[in-house]
Tab-separated table of C-alpha atoms in Angstrom:
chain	number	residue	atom	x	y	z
O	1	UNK	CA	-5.338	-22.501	33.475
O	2	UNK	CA	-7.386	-21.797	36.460
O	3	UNK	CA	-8.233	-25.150	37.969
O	4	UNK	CA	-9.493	-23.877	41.771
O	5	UNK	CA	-11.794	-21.721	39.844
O	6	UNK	CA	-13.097	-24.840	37.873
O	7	UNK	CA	-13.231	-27.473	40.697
O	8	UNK	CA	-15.258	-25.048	42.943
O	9	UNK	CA	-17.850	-24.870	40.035
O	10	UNK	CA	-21.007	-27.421	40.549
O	11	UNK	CA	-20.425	-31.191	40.222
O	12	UNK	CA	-17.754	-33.654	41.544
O	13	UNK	CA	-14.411	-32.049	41.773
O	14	UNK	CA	-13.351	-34.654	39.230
O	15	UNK	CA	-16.252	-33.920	36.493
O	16	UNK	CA	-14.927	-30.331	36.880
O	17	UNK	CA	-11.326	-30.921	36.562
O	18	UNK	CA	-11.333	-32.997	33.222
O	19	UNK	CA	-13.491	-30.260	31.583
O	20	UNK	CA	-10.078	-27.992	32.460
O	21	UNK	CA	-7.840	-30.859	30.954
O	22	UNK	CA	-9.854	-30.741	27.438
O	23	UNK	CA	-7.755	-29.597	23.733
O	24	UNK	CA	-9.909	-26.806	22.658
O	25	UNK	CA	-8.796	-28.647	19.140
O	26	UNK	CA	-9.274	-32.446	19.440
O	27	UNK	CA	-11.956	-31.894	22.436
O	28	UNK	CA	-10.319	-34.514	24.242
O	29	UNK	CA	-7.938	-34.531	27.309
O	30	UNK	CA	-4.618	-33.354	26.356
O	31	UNK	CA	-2.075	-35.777	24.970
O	32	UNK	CA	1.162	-35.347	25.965
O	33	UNK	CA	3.547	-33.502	25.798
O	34	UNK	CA	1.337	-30.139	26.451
O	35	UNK	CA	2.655	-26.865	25.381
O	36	UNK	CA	1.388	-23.520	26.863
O	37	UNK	CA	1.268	-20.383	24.150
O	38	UNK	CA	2.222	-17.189	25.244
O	39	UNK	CA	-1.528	-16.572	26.131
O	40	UNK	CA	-1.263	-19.203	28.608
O	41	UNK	CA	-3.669	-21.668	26.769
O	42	UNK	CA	-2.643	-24.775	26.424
O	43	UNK	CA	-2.677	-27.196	23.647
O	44	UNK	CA	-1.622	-30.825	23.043
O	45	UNK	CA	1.610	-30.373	20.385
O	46	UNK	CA	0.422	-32.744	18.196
O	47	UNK	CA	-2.600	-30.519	18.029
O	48	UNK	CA	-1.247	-27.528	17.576
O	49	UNK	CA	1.619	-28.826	15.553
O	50	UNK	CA	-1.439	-29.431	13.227
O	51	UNK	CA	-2.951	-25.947	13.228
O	52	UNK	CA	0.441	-24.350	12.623
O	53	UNK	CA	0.972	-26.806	9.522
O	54	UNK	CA	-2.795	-25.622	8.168
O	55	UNK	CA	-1.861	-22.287	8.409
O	56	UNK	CA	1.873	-21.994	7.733
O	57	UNK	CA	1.294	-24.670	4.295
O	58	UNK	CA	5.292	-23.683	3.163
O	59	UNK	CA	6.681	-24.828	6.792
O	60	UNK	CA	7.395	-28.502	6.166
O	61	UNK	CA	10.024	-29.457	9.375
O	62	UNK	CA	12.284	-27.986	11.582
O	63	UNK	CA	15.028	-28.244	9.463
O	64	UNK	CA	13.084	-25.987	7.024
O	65	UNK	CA	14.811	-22.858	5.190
O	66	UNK	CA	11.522	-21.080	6.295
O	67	UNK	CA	11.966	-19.456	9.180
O	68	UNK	CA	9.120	-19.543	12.022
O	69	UNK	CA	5.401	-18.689	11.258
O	70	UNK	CA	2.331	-18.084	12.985
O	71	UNK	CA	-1.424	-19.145	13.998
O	72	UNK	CA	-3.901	-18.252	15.992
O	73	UNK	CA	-4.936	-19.484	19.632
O	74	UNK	CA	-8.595	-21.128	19.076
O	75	UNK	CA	-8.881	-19.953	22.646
O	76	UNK	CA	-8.771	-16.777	22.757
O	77	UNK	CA	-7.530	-15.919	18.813
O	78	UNK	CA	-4.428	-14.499	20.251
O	79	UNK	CA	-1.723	-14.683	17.432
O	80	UNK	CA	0.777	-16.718	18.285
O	81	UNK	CA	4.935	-15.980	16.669
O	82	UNK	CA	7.303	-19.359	16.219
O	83	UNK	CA	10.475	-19.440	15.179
O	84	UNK	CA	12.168	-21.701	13.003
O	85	UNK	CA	11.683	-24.744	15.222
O	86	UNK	CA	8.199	-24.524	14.793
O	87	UNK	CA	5.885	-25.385	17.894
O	88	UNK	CA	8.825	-27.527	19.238
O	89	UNK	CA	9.591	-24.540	19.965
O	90	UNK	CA	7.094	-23.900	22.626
O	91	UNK	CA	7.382	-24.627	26.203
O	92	UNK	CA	6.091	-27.510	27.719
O	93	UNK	CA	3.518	-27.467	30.687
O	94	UNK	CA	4.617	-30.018	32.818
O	95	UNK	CA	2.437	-28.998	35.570
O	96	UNK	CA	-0.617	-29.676	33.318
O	97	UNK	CA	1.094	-33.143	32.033
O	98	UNK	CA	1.828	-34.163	35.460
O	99	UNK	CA	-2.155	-33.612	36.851
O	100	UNK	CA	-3.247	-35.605	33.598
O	101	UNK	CA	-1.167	-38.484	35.007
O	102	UNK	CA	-2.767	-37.906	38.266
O	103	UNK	CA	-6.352	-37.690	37.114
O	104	UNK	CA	-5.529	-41.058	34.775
O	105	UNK	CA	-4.651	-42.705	38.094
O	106	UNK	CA	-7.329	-41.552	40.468
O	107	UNK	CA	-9.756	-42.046	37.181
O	108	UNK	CA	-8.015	-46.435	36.962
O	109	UNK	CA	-8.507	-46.579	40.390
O	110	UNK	CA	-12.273	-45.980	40.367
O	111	UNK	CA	-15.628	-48.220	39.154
O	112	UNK	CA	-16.341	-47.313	35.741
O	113	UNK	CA	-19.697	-45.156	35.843
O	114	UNK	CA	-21.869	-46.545	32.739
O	115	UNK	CA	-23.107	-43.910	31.077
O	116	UNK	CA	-26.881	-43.941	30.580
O	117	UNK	CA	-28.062	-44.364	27.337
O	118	UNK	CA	-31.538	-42.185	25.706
O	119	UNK	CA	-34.633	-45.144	25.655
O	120	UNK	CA	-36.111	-45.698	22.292
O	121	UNK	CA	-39.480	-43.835	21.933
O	122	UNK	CA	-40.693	-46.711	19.966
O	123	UNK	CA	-39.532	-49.593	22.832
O	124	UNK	CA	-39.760	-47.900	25.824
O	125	UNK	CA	-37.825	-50.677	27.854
O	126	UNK	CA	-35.261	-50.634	25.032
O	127	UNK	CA	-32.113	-48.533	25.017
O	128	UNK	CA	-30.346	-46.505	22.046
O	129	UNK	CA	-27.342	-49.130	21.320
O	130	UNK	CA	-26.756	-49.092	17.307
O	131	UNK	CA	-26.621	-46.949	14.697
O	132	UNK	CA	-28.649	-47.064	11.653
O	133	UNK	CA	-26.406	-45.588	8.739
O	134	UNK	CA	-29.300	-46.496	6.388
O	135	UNK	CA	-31.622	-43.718	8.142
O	136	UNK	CA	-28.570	-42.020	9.993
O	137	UNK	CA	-30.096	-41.966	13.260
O	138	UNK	CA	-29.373	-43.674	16.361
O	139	UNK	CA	-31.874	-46.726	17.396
O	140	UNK	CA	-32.515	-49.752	19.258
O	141	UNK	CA	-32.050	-53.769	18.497
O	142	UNK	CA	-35.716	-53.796	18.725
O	143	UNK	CA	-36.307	-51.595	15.951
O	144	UNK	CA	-33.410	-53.434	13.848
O	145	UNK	CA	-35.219	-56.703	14.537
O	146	UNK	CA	-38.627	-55.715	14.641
O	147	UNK	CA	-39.092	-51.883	13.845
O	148	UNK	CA	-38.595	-49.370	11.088
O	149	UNK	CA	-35.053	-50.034	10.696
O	150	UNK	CA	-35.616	-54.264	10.174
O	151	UNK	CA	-33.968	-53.832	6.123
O	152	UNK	CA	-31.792	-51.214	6.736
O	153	UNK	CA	-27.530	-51.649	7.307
O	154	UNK	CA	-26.549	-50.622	11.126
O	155	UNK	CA	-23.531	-50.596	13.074
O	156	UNK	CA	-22.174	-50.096	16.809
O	157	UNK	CA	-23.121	-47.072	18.193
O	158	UNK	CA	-19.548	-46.640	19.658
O	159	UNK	CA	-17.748	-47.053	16.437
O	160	UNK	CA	-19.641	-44.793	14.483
O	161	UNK	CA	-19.819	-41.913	17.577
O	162	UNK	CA	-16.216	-42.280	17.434
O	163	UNK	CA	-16.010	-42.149	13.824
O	164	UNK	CA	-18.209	-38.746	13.682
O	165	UNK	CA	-16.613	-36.973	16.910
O	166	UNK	CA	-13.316	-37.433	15.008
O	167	UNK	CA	-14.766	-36.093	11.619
O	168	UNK	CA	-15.936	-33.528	13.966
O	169	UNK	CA	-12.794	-32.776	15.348
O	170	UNK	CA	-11.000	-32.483	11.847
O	171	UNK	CA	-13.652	-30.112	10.888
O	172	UNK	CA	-12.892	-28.126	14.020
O	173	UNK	CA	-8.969	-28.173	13.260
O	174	UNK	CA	-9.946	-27.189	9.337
O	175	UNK	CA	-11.965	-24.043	10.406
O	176	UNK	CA	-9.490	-23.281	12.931
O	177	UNK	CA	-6.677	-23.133	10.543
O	178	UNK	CA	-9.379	-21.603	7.986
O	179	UNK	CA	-9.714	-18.771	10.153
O	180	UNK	CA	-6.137	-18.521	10.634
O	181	UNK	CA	-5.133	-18.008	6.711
O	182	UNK	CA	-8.073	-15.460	5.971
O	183	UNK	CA	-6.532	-13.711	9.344
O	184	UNK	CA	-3.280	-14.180	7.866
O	185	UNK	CA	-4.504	-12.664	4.550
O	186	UNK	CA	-6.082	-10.034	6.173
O	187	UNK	CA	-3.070	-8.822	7.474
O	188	UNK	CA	-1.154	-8.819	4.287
O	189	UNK	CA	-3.729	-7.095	2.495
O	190	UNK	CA	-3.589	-4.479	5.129
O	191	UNK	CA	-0.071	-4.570	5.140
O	192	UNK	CA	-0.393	-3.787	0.721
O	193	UNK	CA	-2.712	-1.262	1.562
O	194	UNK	CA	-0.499	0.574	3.997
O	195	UNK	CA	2.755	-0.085	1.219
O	196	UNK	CA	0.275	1.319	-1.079
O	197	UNK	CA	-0.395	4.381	0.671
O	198	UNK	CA	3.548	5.065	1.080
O	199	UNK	CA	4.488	4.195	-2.342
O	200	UNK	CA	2.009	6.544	-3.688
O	201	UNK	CA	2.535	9.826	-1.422
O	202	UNK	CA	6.625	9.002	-2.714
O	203	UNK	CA	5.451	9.039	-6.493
O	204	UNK	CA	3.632	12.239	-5.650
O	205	UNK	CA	6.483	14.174	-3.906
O	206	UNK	CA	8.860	12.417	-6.945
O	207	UNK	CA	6.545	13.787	-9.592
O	208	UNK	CA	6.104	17.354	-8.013
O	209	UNK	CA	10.232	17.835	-7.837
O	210	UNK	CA	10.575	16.398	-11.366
O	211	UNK	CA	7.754	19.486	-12.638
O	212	UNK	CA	9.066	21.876	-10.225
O	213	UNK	CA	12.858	21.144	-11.548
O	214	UNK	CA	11.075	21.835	-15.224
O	215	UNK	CA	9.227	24.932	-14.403
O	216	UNK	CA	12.512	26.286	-12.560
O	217	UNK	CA	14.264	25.610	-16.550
O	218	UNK	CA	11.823	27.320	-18.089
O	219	UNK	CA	12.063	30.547	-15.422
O	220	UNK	CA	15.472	30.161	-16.204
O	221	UNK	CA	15.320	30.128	-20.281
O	222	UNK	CA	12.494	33.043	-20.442
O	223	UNK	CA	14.984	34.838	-18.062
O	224	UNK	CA	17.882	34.504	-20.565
O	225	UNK	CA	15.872	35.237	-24.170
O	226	UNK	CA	14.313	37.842	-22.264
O	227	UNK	CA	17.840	39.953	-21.240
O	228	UNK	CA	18.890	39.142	-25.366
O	229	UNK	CA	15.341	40.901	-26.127
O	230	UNK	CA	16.405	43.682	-23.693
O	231	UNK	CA	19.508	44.184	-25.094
O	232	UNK	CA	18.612	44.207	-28.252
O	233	UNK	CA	16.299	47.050	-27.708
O	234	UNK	CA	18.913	49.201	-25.883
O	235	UNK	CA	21.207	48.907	-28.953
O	236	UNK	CA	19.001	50.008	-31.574
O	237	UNK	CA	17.473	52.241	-29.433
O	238	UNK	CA	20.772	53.955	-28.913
O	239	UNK	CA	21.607	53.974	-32.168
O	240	UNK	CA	18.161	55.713	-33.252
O	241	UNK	CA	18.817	57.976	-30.781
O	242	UNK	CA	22.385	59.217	-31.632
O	243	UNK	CA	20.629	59.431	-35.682
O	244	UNK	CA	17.808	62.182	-34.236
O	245	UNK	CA	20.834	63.945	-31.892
O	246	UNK	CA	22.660	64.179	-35.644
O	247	UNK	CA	19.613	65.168	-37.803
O	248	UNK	CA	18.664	68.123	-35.127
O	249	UNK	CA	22.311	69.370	-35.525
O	250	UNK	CA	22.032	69.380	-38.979
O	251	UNK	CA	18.515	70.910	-38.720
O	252	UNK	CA	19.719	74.068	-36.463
O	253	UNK	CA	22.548	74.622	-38.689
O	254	UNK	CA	20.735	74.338	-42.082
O	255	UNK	CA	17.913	76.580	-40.034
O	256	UNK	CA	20.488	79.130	-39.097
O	257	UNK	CA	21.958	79.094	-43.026
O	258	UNK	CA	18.531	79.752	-44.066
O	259	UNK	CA	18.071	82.708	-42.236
O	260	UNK	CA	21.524	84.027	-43.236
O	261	UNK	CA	20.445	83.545	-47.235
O	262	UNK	CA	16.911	85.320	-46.141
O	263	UNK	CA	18.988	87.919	-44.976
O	264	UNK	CA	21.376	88.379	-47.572
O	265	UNK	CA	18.256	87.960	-50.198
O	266	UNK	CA	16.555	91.193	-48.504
O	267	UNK	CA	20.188	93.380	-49.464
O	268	UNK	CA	18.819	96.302	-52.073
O	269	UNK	CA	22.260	97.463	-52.796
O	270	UNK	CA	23.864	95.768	-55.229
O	271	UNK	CA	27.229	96.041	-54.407
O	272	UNK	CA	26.984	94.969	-50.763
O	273	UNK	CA	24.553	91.687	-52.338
O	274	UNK	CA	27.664	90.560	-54.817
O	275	UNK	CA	30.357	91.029	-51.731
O	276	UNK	CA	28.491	87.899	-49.638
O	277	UNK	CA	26.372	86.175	-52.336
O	278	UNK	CA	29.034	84.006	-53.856
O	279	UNK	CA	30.058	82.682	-50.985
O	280	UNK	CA	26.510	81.922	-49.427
O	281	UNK	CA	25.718	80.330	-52.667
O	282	UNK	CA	28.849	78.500	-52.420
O	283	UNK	CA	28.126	77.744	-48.277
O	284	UNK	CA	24.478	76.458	-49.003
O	285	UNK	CA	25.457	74.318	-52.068
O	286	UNK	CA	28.275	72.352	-49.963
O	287	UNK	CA	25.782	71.718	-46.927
O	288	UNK	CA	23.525	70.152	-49.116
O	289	UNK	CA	26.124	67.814	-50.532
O	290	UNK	CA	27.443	66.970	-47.629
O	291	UNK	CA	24.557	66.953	-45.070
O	292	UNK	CA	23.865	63.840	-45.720
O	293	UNK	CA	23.383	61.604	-42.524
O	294	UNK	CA	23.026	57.986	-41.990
O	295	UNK	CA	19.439	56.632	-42.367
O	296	UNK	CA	17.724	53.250	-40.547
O	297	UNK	CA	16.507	50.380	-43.016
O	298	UNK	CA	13.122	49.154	-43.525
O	299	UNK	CA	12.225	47.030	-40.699
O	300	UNK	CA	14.633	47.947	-38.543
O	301	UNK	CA	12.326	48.547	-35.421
O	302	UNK	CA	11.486	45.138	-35.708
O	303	UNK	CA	11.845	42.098	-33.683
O	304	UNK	CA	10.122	38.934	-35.472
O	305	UNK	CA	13.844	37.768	-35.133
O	306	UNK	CA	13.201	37.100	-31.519
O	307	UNK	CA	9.782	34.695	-32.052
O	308	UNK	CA	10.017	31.511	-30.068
O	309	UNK	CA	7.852	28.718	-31.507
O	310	UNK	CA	6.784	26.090	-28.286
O	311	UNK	CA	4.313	24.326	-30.536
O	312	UNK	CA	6.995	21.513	-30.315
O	313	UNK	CA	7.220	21.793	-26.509
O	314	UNK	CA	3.505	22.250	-26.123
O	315	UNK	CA	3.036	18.905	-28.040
O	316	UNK	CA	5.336	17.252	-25.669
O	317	UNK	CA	3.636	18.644	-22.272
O	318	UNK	CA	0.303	17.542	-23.321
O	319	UNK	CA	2.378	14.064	-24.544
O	320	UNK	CA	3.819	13.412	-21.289
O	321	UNK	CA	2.445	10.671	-19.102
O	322	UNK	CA	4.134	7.695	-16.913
O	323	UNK	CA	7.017	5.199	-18.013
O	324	UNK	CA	5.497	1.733	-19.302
């Protein structure tokens, strides 16, 4: 607290220094003990104590299970940390205790100053000393006994200024501690919003390695049906092949039979004809039985055998969505 800079403000030095010794809570001088906050405001405890209760509703004593809490300064709305001992916790200001007891004495040691009461507007000469809670407006005995206010209920004007400056107060300590649990709420909704943010960019990266890992199995299953497709082909390719190799062997030998028999048909002498033509005859009628060769089935250059259906698979893709 800066005193100097509040006693060398305009007015008696001791108007200004009891406007530095007032709770920003109950708006009156601190009760002791004082405790300073870590913003170096100052509060009475029992103040404060009151605050922290509004706004920590779970912290019941310190011998809680809860540990510590928090409010706000009504100062300066600096948040204030406690541990589990709650604002018994915070340090006292016994500098600011020990000028209270000064200012009480220099204050008892003085003539009271009356303070001067507003004049009635009705009763000039009359001052403002009751309250009319019929009208709820401050008056004068004149106006009770004589005036506007003659059938209506009234009561000191002390009791019921004290009465409304501590309603006043309570309203002061419920908007304080008001403020303090929307602040408090405001913080844990940011603090969702942030866990929302992480939570979501891990289900992301989770859901991306989960489809990744799945298109890698699939890569690796087209790989492998397409090497047994591959194969496939190289056998029965292979084994067409070697069939044409052995029909164009039997072709160039049946050709070059033909042309022997074409030759032998030509002979004009008898004789010479008879010598070979039993034998050719013999020759051409034993190639035909035995030339033979193997033949392919029907179908055999197919390969409907290696269809994959993925209907199934397709129906599950499209089907896929997030646990319950």
């Amino acid at each position: 607290m800066d005193f100097q800079a509040g006693l060398l403000q305009d007015g008696s030095p001791m108007e200004s220094l009891e406007k530095q010794l007032i709770c920003p809570i109950c708006l009156e001088m601190f009760s002791k003990p004082v405790v300073i906050l870590p913003c170096q405001h100052n509060l009475c405890r029992k103040c404060a104590n009151d605050v922290f209760q509004a706004a920590n509703p779970y912290w019941q004593n310190r011998g809680s299970l809860i540990s510590g809490g928090r409010f706000r300064c009504p100062s300066c709305r600096h948040e204030v940390l406690l541990d589990r001992h709650g604002v018994y916790g915070l340090q006292r200001n016994l500098l600011v205790e020990n000028i209270i007891d000064i200012y009480k004495q220099e204050c008892s040691s003085r003539p009271l100053k009356k303070e001067e009461a507003p004049m009635c507007k009705e009763h000039e000469d009359e001052r403002i000393n009751i309250y009319c809670v019929t009208c709820e407006v401050p008056t004068c005995s004149m106006c009770k006994v004589f005036g506007a206010h003659k059938d209506c209920e009234v009561a000191p004007l002390q009791s019921v200024f004290q009465g409304q400056k501590t309603e006043l107060n309570n309203c002061i300590s419920m908007l304080v501690a008001g403020n303090d649990r929307i602040q408090t709420i405001i913080s844990q909704l940011e603090d969702s919003c942030q866990s929302t943010e992480e939570n979501s960019e891990a289900a992301k990266r989770e859901l991306c390695a989960r489809f990744d890992a799945l298109a890698a199995l699939l890569e690796e299953k087209k790989a492998e049906l397409l090497q047994r497709i591959a194969r496939e082909q190289a056998d029965k390719t292979a084994f067409i092949q070697s069939l044409v190799c052995q029909y164009k062997e039997q072709l160039e030998k049946s050709s070059r039979l033909v042309e022997t028999a074409i030759q032998a048909a030509e002979e004009t002498g008898g004789a010479a004809f008879l010598m070979n033509a039993k034998q050719l005859i013999k020759t051409i009628v034993e190639a035909s039985k035995g030339g033979r060769l193997e033949k392919i089935e029907q179908g055999y250059e197919s390969m409907d055998a290696f269809s994959v259906s993925l209907d199934h698979l397709t129906e599950a893709v499209h089907a896929l969505d997030f646990d319950p």
